Amino acid sequence: MSRIRVLVGTRKGAFILMSDAARRDWQVSGPFFGGWEIFHIAGSPANPDRLYASQTSSWFGQVIQRSDDGGLTWNPVGNDFAYIGDPGTHLYYDGTPKPWTFKRVWHLEPSPSDPDTVYAGVEDAALFRSTDGGQSWQELPGLREQQGAKWMPGAGGMCLHTILLDPVNPARLVVAISAAGAFRSDDGGVSWKPINRGLHSQYIPDPDAEVGHCVHRIAQHPARPGTLFMQKHWDVMRSDDAGESWFEVSGNLPSDFGFAMAVHAHDPDTVYVVPIQSDSEHYPPEGKLRVYRSRKGGNDWDALTDGLPQEHCYVNVLRDAMAVDTLDSCGVYFGTTGGQVYVSADAGDHWQAIVRDLPAVLSVSVQTLP
Amino acid sequence: MATVRVILPYHLYTLAHSDAELDLDVAGPVTLAAVLDALEAAYPMLAGAVRDRATGQRRPLVRFYACQDDCSNLAMKALLPEAVATGREPLVIVGAIAGG
């Protein structure tokens, strides 16, 4: 019988939530790495017991932890994220040049086929790859050549937070950076191009610029990798040509600002977002925590509220804090800055809190285990 | 070869899977750089946790204390007090009080 393992990164450690396929009764373990910020934990699709975690601290810097037994035990592996060559400068918040400096790993994306290959998206924005299980890391520097001097941090930092490995074409990668935009490689990460045509951002000098857009998240369905959904700083966007062009699908959302986004495991046209009031008020509109689901690939959205607080709720749902499982009845999960992790075992119709009082949740990822 | 006592803060000795207090063999003059070289050689997972990998400088929120003095701003190549070099006093690595 299938089991579900939910990997939760928080401001003060990591937690692992386990359930059978019913997803009603949960076993909670942790905190692991108590007191450290865990930006992301991810499991290898090729070996689900191989987990990688990004452990970071303003005091003691970056650690990458690896588990080979599904999170029972962990060991630190390599943390040397050295940019190739002189990385030069990017723009700071005030528009002045600032030297590129490594700060932390935001996102880890294991290869679908090789447990020892894993990608890391870092701040200041760059993409690294390890092919030895995280022991050593090599930058893919061609990405920063895409007008990197014009990139600028979003409020959370200049982070590379989204890494999509195309399941059909292994040479194709898509990444997203706040605030630089989306980029695609079609040659395994050697060369890159901006894929931001159609994005419109009033908060940058040229709203239609080739780079500089604050992309918060991109989601993709493995069966239709050419279709991408994007939660931008403002606007929910869609591309049907692997990012060559984008069009807006915000439709009837109460706000098209937000961070998290996911696509249903079995239906490429079913998309989930969590609208947030605004970039000035990082909480849900009207104090109601609502997931919105479109079954038509955007534009037409329904509020999902059953089991979610509908008054006095002022949490946020961060960009890496929403995920789905692959059971027949698709499970949807998200974590909040208030420390709740919610699950819906029926694709969003009904929700329950798995835990309510964790530290602020930074990331949620899900493994469907045999 | 000097044997230097080093006391790590909680987060670093848990990261290193070690005791809080370590005895480190330090070759040559006992400087901060030499002690940290020995620390990172014995516990590679601490590389980058005390001093910046790129610059070799102390991370901003890490402090070094010895003999009731704050030696955080000593040059990396400056000699530590003789009491540290002889093992009578430990070099204490501390996470700075910051953030409430």
Coordinates of C-alpha atoms in Angstrom, one line a residue:
Chain A
M1 CA 0.0 0.0 0.0
S2 CA 1.3 3.4 -0.9
R3 CA 2.6 5.8 1.7
I4 CA 3.1 9.5 1.7
R5 CA 6.1 11.3 3.1
V6 CA 5.9 15.1 3.4
L7 CA 9.2 16.9 3.8
V8 CA 8.7 20.3 5.6
G9 CA 11.4 22.9 5.8
T10 CA 10.8 25.6 8.5
R11 CA 12.5 28.6 10.0
K12 CA 13.7 26.4 12.9
G13 CA 14.3 23.0 11.5
A14 CA 12.9 20.2 9.3
F15 CA 10.0 17.9 9.9
I16 CA 8.8 14.7 8.2
L17 CA 5.2 13.8 8.1
M18 CA 4.2 10.2 7.2
S19 CA 0.8 8.7 6.4
D20 CA -0.7 5.8 4.6
A21 CA -2.7 6.4 1.4
A22 CA -5.8 7.5 3.3
R23 CA -3.9 10.7 4.4
R24 CA -6.0 11.0 7.6
D25 CA -3.6 9.9 10.3
W26 CA -0.1 11.3 10.4
Q27 CA 3.1 10.5 12.2
V28 CA 5.3 13.6 12.7
S29 CA 9.0 13.4 13.3
G30 CA 11.5 16.2 13.9
P31 CA 12.7 18.7 14.4
F32 CA 15.8 17.8 12.4
F33 CA 18.5 20.4 12.5
G34 CA 16.6 22.3 15.2
G35 CA 17.2 26.0 15.2
W36 CA 18.5 26.2 11.6
E37 CA 16.5 27.5 8.7
I38 CA 15.7 24.7 6.3
F39 CA 14.9 26.3 3.0
H40 CA 14.1 23.1 1.2
I41 CA 14.1 19.3 1.4
A42 CA 13.7 17.2 -1.6
G43 CA 13.7 13.4 -2.3
S44 CA 15.3 11.7 -5.3
P45 CA 12.6 10.3 -7.7
A46 CA 15.2 7.6 -8.6
N47 CA 15.8 6.6 -5.0
P48 CA 13.1 7.9 -2.6
D49 CA 15.3 7.2 0.4
R50 CA 17.9 9.7 -0.9
L51 CA 17.0 13.1 0.5
Y52 CA 18.8 16.4 0.3
A53 CA 18.2 19.3 2.6
S54 CA 19.4 22.9 2.5
Q55 CA 20.3 24.0 6.0
T56 CA 21.3 27.6 6.5
S57 CA 21.9 30.2 9.2
S58 CA 22.9 33.8 9.3
W59 CA 25.5 32.8 11.9
F60 CA 27.0 29.7 10.4
G61 CA 26.3 29.8 6.7
Q62 CA 25.2 27.0 4.4
V63 CA 25.1 23.3 5.0
I64 CA 23.8 20.6 2.7
Q65 CA 22.5 17.6 4.5
R66 CA 22.0 14.2 2.8
S67 CA 20.0 11.2 4.0
D68 CA 20.2 7.8 2.5
D69 CA 17.5 6.2 4.6
G70 CA 14.5 8.4 4.1
G71 CA 15.4 10.9 6.7
L72 CA 16.2 8.7 9.7
T73 CA 19.8 9.8 9.7
W74 CA 21.6 12.6 8.0
N75 CA 25.1 13.6 7.2
P76 CA 26.5 16.9 5.9
V77 CA 27.9 16.9 2.4
G78 CA 29.6 19.6 0.4
N79 CA 28.8 23.3 0.9
D80 CA 31.4 24.9 -1.4
F81 CA 29.3 27.0 -3.8
A82 CA 31.9 28.9 -5.7
Y83 CA 30.9 31.0 -8.7
I84 CA 33.0 30.3 -11.8
G85 CA 35.3 33.1 -12.7
D86 CA 34.7 36.7 -11.5
P87 CA 31.0 36.9 -11.1
G88 CA 31.0 40.7 -11.3
T89 CA 28.1 42.7 -10.0
H90 CA 24.3 42.7 -10.1
L91 CA 22.0 45.6 -9.1
Y92 CA 21.2 46.2 -5.5
Y93 CA 17.8 47.5 -4.2
D94 CA 18.9 51.1 -4.7
G95 CA 20.1 50.4 -8.3
T96 CA 23.8 50.5 -7.5
P97 CA 26.1 47.7 -8.5
K98 CA 26.8 45.0 -5.9
P99 CA 29.3 42.2 -6.1
W100 CA 27.8 38.8 -6.5
T101 CA 28.0 36.9 -3.2
F102 CA 26.8 33.5 -2.2
K103 CA 24.3 33.5 0.6
R104 CA 22.2 30.3 0.7
V105 CA 20.6 27.5 -1.2
W106 CA 16.9 28.1 -1.8
H107 CA 15.9 25.1 -3.7
L108 CA 17.2 21.6 -4.4
E109 CA 16.0 19.6 -7.4
P110 CA 17.2 16.0 -7.7
S111 CA 17.5 14.4 -11.1
P112 CA 14.6 12.2 -12.0
S113 CA 17.0 9.4 -13.1
D114 CA 20.2 9.6 -11.0
P115 CA 20.1 9.9 -7.2
D116 CA 23.6 11.4 -7.2
T117 CA 22.7 14.3 -9.5
V118 CA 21.0 17.2 -7.9
Y119 CA 20.6 20.9 -8.9
A120 CA 20.8 23.8 -6.4
G121 CA 19.3 27.2 -6.9
V122 CA 21.1 29.8 -4.8
E123 CA 21.1 33.4 -3.6
D124 CA 22.8 35.4 -5.1
A125 CA 21.1 33.9 -8.1
A126 CA 22.9 31.1 -9.8
L127 CA 22.4 27.4 -10.7
F128 CA 24.7 24.7 -9.4
R129 CA 24.8 21.0 -10.1
S130 CA 26.3 18.1 -8.2
T131 CA 26.9 14.7 -9.8
D132 CA 28.4 13.0 -6.7
G133 CA 25.5 13.1 -4.2
G134 CA 26.1 16.6 -3.1
Q135 CA 29.8 16.2 -2.2
S136 CA 30.9 18.8 -4.7
W137 CA 29.0 21.5 -6.7
Q138 CA 29.7 23.1 -10.0
E139 CA 28.1 26.2 -11.3
L140 CA 26.4 26.4 -14.7
P141 CA 27.7 29.9 -15.3
G142 CA 26.0 30.5 -18.7
L143 CA 22.9 31.5 -16.8
R144 CA 24.5 34.6 -15.3
E145 CA 25.6 35.7 -18.7
Q146 CA 21.9 36.5 -19.5
Q147 CA 22.2 40.2 -18.5
G148 CA 23.1 39.3 -14.9
A149 CA 24.4 42.8 -14.3
K150 CA 20.8 44.0 -14.6
W151 CA 19.3 41.5 -12.1
M152 CA 18.1 42.8 -8.8
P153 CA 17.0 41.2 -5.6
G154 CA 13.3 40.8 -4.7
A155 CA 12.3 41.5 -1.1
G156 CA 13.4 38.0 -0.1
G157 CA 16.8 38.2 -1.8
M158 CA 18.1 37.6 -5.3
C159 CA 17.3 33.9 -5.3
L160 CA 17.0 31.2 -7.8
H161 CA 14.0 29.4 -6.4
T162 CA 12.5 27.3 -9.2
I163 CA 14.2 24.5 -11.2
L164 CA 12.1 22.5 -13.6
L165 CA 13.8 19.5 -15.3
D166 CA 11.9 18.6 -18.4
P167 CA 10.8 14.9 -18.0
V168 CA 10.6 14.4 -21.8
N169 CA 13.7 16.3 -23.0
P170 CA 16.5 15.9 -20.5
A171 CA 18.5 18.7 -22.1
R172 CA 15.8 21.3 -21.3
L173 CA 15.8 23.1 -18.0
V174 CA 13.7 26.1 -16.8
V175 CA 14.6 28.2 -13.9
A176 CA 13.1 31.3 -12.3
I177 CA 14.8 34.1 -10.3
S178 CA 13.5 36.9 -8.1
A179 CA 13.9 39.5 -9.6
A180 CA 15.3 38.6 -12.9
G181 CA 12.7 36.4 -14.5
A182 CA 12.5 33.0 -16.2
F183 CA 15.3 31.4 -18.2
R184 CA 15.5 28.3 -20.3
S185 CA 18.3 26.1 -21.4
D186 CA 17.9 23.5 -24.2
D187 CA 21.5 22.1 -24.0
G188 CA 21.7 20.8 -20.5
G189 CA 22.4 24.1 -18.8
V190 CA 25.3 25.3 -20.9
S191 CA 23.6 28.2 -22.6
W192 CA 20.5 30.0 -21.6
K193 CA 17.9 32.5 -22.9
P194 CA 15.4 34.7 -21.1
I195 CA 11.8 33.6 -21.5
N196 CA 9.9 36.6 -20.3
R197 CA 8.0 37.7 -23.4
G198 CA 4.5 38.7 -22.4
L199 CA 5.3 39.5 -18.8
H200 CA 4.4 43.0 -17.8
S201 CA 5.6 44.4 -14.5
Q202 CA 4.8 48.0 -13.5
Y203 CA 7.4 48.0 -10.7
I204 CA 10.4 48.0 -13.1
P205 CA 11.5 50.9 -15.3
D206 CA 10.6 49.1 -18.5
P207 CA 7.5 47.0 -17.7
D208 CA 8.1 44.8 -20.7
A209 CA 11.9 44.4 -20.2
E210 CA 13.6 41.2 -21.3
V211 CA 14.9 40.6 -17.8
G212 CA 14.0 42.0 -14.3
H213 CA 10.6 40.5 -13.7
C214 CA 9.9 39.2 -10.2
V215 CA 8.8 35.7 -10.9
H216 CA 7.6 33.9 -7.7
R217 CA 7.1 30.4 -9.0
I218 CA 6.7 28.3 -12.1
A219 CA 4.8 25.0 -12.1
Q220 CA 4.7 22.3 -14.8
H221 CA 2.9 19.0 -15.4
P222 CA 5.2 16.2 -16.4
A223 CA 2.8 15.0 -19.1
R224 CA 2.7 18.4 -20.8
P225 CA 6.1 20.0 -20.1
G226 CA 5.7 22.7 -22.7
T227 CA 2.9 24.3 -20.7
L228 CA 4.1 26.4 -17.8
F229 CA 2.1 28.2 -15.2
M230 CA 3.7 31.2 -13.4
Q231 CA 2.8 33.0 -10.2
K232 CA 4.5 36.4 -10.8
H233 CA 4.8 39.1 -8.2
W234 CA 1.5 40.2 -9.6
D235 CA -0.3 38.2 -12.3
V236 CA -0.8 34.5 -12.8
M237 CA 0.6 33.7 -16.2
R238 CA 0.6 30.7 -18.6
S239 CA 2.8 29.7 -21.5
D240 CA 2.0 26.9 -24.0
D241 CA 5.4 27.1 -25.8
A242 CA 7.9 26.4 -23.0
G243 CA 8.1 30.0 -22.1
E244 CA 8.6 31.6 -25.5
S245 CA 5.5 33.7 -24.8
W246 CA 3.2 34.2 -21.8
F247 CA -0.4 35.3 -21.4
E248 CA -2.3 36.2 -18.3
V249 CA -4.8 33.7 -16.7
S250 CA -5.5 35.6 -13.5
G251 CA -9.2 35.7 -14.4
N252 CA -11.5 36.0 -11.4
L253 CA -8.9 35.6 -8.7
P254 CA -9.5 37.9 -5.7
S255 CA -5.8 38.9 -6.0
D256 CA -3.3 37.8 -8.5
F257 CA -0.4 38.4 -6.1
G258 CA 0.9 35.3 -4.5
F259 CA 3.8 32.9 -4.2
A260 CA 2.8 29.2 -4.2
M261 CA 1.5 27.3 -7.2
A262 CA 1.1 23.6 -8.1
V263 CA -0.4 21.5 -10.9
H264 CA -2.7 18.5 -10.3
A265 CA -0.7 15.2 -10.6
H266 CA -3.1 13.7 -13.2
D267 CA -4.7 16.7 -14.9
P268 CA -2.4 19.2 -16.6
D269 CA -5.2 21.7 -16.8
T270 CA -5.9 21.7 -13.0
V271 CA -3.8 24.4 -11.3
Y272 CA -3.7 25.6 -7.7
V273 CA -2.7 29.0 -6.3
V274 CA -3.1 30.8 -3.0
P275 CA -4.0 34.5 -3.6
I276 CA -2.3 36.9 -1.2
Q277 CA -3.7 40.4 -0.7
S278 CA -0.8 42.4 -2.0
D279 CA 2.9 42.9 -2.0
S280 CA 2.4 45.3 0.9
E281 CA 0.2 42.9 2.9
H282 CA 1.5 39.4 2.8
Y283 CA -1.7 37.7 4.0
P284 CA -4.8 36.3 2.4
P285 CA -7.6 38.7 1.2
E286 CA -10.3 39.3 3.8
G287 CA -8.4 37.1 6.4
K288 CA -9.7 34.0 4.6
L289 CA -7.3 31.3 3.7
R290 CA -8.4 30.1 0.3
V291 CA -6.8 27.9 -2.2
Y292 CA -8.0 28.6 -5.7
R293 CA -8.3 25.9 -8.3
S294 CA -8.8 26.2 -12.0
R295 CA -9.8 23.1 -13.9
K296 CA -9.4 24.9 -17.2
G297 CA -5.8 25.9 -17.1
G298 CA -6.5 29.3 -15.7
N299 CA -8.9 32.3 -15.9
D300 CA -11.8 30.4 -14.3
W301 CA -11.0 29.9 -10.6
D302 CA -12.9 28.4 -7.8
A303 CA -12.3 29.0 -4.1
L304 CA -11.5 25.9 -2.0
T305 CA -12.3 26.6 1.6
D306 CA -13.6 23.5 3.3
G307 CA -11.4 22.9 6.3
L308 CA -9.4 26.1 5.9
P309 CA -9.8 29.1 8.3
Q310 CA -12.3 31.6 6.9
E311 CA -11.8 34.4 9.4
H312 CA -8.9 36.1 11.2
C313 CA -6.3 34.3 9.1
Y314 CA -3.2 36.4 8.3
V315 CA -0.6 33.8 7.4
N316 CA 1.4 33.7 4.1
V317 CA 2.1 30.7 1.9
L318 CA 5.6 30.9 0.5
R319 CA 6.7 30.0 -2.9
D320 CA 8.2 26.5 -2.2
A321 CA 5.4 25.6 0.3
M322 CA 2.9 23.8 -2.0
A323 CA 3.1 20.4 -3.5
V324 CA 1.0 17.4 -4.7
D325 CA 1.3 13.7 -4.3
T326 CA 0.6 11.2 -7.2
L327 CA -2.0 8.9 -5.6
D328 CA -5.1 8.3 -7.8
S329 CA -7.0 10.9 -5.8
C330 CA -4.4 13.6 -6.0
G331 CA -3.3 15.0 -2.6
V332 CA -2.5 18.7 -2.4
Y333 CA -0.4 20.1 0.5
F334 CA 0.7 23.5 1.6
G335 CA 2.4 25.0 4.6
T336 CA 2.0 28.5 6.1
T337 CA 4.1 31.0 7.9
G338 CA 1.8 30.3 10.9
G339 CA 3.2 26.8 11.1
Q340 CA 0.3 24.9 9.7
V341 CA 0.6 22.2 7.1
Y342 CA -2.6 21.4 5.4
V343 CA -3.5 18.4 3.2
S344 CA -6.4 17.7 0.9
A345 CA -6.7 14.1 -0.1
D346 CA -9.4 14.9 -2.7
A347 CA -7.7 17.4 -5.0
G348 CA -8.6 20.4 -2.9
D349 CA -12.3 19.8 -2.1
H350 CA -11.7 19.2 1.7
W351 CA -8.7 20.2 3.8
Q352 CA -7.4 19.2 7.2
A353 CA -4.4 20.4 9.2
I354 CA -1.7 17.8 9.6
V355 CA 0.1 20.0 12.1
R356 CA -0.7 23.5 13.4
D357 CA 2.1 24.8 15.4
L358 CA 5.4 24.3 13.5
P359 CA 7.8 27.2 13.0
A360 CA 7.1 29.3 9.9
V361 CA 7.0 26.9 7.0
L362 CA 9.4 27.7 4.2
S363 CA 8.9 24.6 2.0
V364 CA 6.8 21.6 1.5
S365 CA 7.6 18.7 -0.8
V366 CA 5.9 15.3 -1.1
Q367 CA 7.0 11.8 -1.9
T368 CA 4.6 9.1 -2.9
L369 CA 6.2 5.9 -1.8
P370 CA 5.4 2.4 -3.0
Chain B
M1 CA 52.9 20.8 17.4
A2 CA 50.6 22.5 19.9
T3 CA 47.5 21.0 21.3
V4 CA 44.8 23.7 21.4
R5 CA 41.5 23.5 23.1
V6 CA 38.5 24.8 21.2
I7 CA 35.0 25.2 22.5
L8 CA 32.3 25.2 19.9
P9 CA 28.8 26.6 20.1
Y10 CA 25.8 24.3 20.1
H11 CA 25.0 24.5 16.5
L12 CA 28.5 23.7 15.4
Y13 CA 29.2 20.8 17.7
T14 CA 25.9 19.3 16.7
L15 CA 26.7 19.8 13.0
A16 CA 30.1 18.2 13.6
H17 CA 28.7 15.3 15.6
S18 CA 31.4 16.1 18.1
D19 CA 31.8 17.1 21.8
A20 CA 31.5 20.8 22.6
E21 CA 35.2 21.0 23.6
L22 CA 37.8 19.7 21.2
D23 CA 41.6 19.2 21.4
L24 CA 43.2 20.1 18.1
D25 CA 46.8 19.6 17.0
V26 CA 48.0 22.8 15.5
A27 CA 51.2 22.9 13.5
G28 CA 53.4 26.0 13.5
P29 CA 52.5 29.4 15.1
V30 CA 49.1 29.3 16.9
T31 CA 47.1 31.8 15.0
L32 CA 43.4 32.0 14.4
A33 CA 44.0 30.8 10.8
A34 CA 46.1 27.9 12.0
V35 CA 43.5 26.8 14.6
L36 CA 40.7 27.1 12.0
D37 CA 42.8 25.2 9.5
A38 CA 43.1 22.4 12.1
L39 CA 39.4 22.6 12.9
E40 CA 38.3 22.3 9.3
A41 CA 40.8 19.5 8.6
A42 CA 39.4 17.4 11.5
Y43 CA 35.8 18.4 10.8
P44 CA 35.3 19.2 7.1
M45 CA 31.6 20.0 7.6
L46 CA 32.6 23.1 9.6
A47 CA 34.3 24.6 6.5
G48 CA 32.5 27.8 5.7
A49 CA 30.6 27.8 9.1
V50 CA 33.2 29.9 11.0
R51 CA 35.0 31.8 8.3
D52 CA 33.8 32.7 4.8
R53 CA 34.9 30.2 2.2
A54 CA 35.5 32.9 -0.4
T55 CA 37.4 35.5 1.7
G56 CA 38.7 33.4 4.6
Q57 CA 37.4 36.0 7.0
R58 CA 35.4 35.4 10.1
R59 CA 31.7 35.3 9.4
P60 CA 30.1 38.4 10.7
L61 CA 28.0 36.8 13.5
V62 CA 30.8 34.5 14.8
R63 CA 32.9 35.7 17.7
F64 CA 36.2 34.4 19.1
Y65 CA 36.9 34.7 22.9
A66 CA 40.0 33.7 24.8
C67 CA 41.3 34.5 28.3
Q68 CA 38.3 36.7 29.0
D69 CA 39.2 38.8 25.9
D70 CA 37.4 39.3 22.7
C71 CA 39.9 38.4 20.0
S72 CA 37.3 38.4 17.1
N73 CA 39.0 41.2 15.3
L74 CA 42.5 39.8 15.6
A75 CA 44.1 39.4 12.2
M76 CA 43.9 35.8 11.1
K77 CA 47.7 35.5 11.1
A78 CA 48.1 37.2 14.5
L79 CA 49.3 34.9 17.4
L80 CA 46.7 33.9 19.9
P81 CA 47.6 34.3 23.6
E82 CA 50.2 31.9 25.0
A83 CA 47.7 30.4 27.4
V84 CA 45.7 29.3 24.3
A85 CA 48.7 28.0 22.5
T86 CA 49.7 25.9 25.5
G87 CA 46.3 24.6 26.1
R88 CA 45.8 26.2 29.5
E89 CA 42.9 28.3 28.2
P90 CA 40.4 27.4 25.4
L91 CA 39.6 29.4 22.3
V92 CA 35.9 29.9 22.5
I93 CA 33.9 30.2 19.3
V94 CA 30.5 31.9 19.9
G95 CA 27.5 32.7 17.8
A96 CA 26.9 36.4 18.3
I97 CA 23.9 37.6 20.3
A98 CA 21.8 38.9 17.5
G99 CA 18.2 38.7 16.5
G100 CA 16.6 38.8 20.0

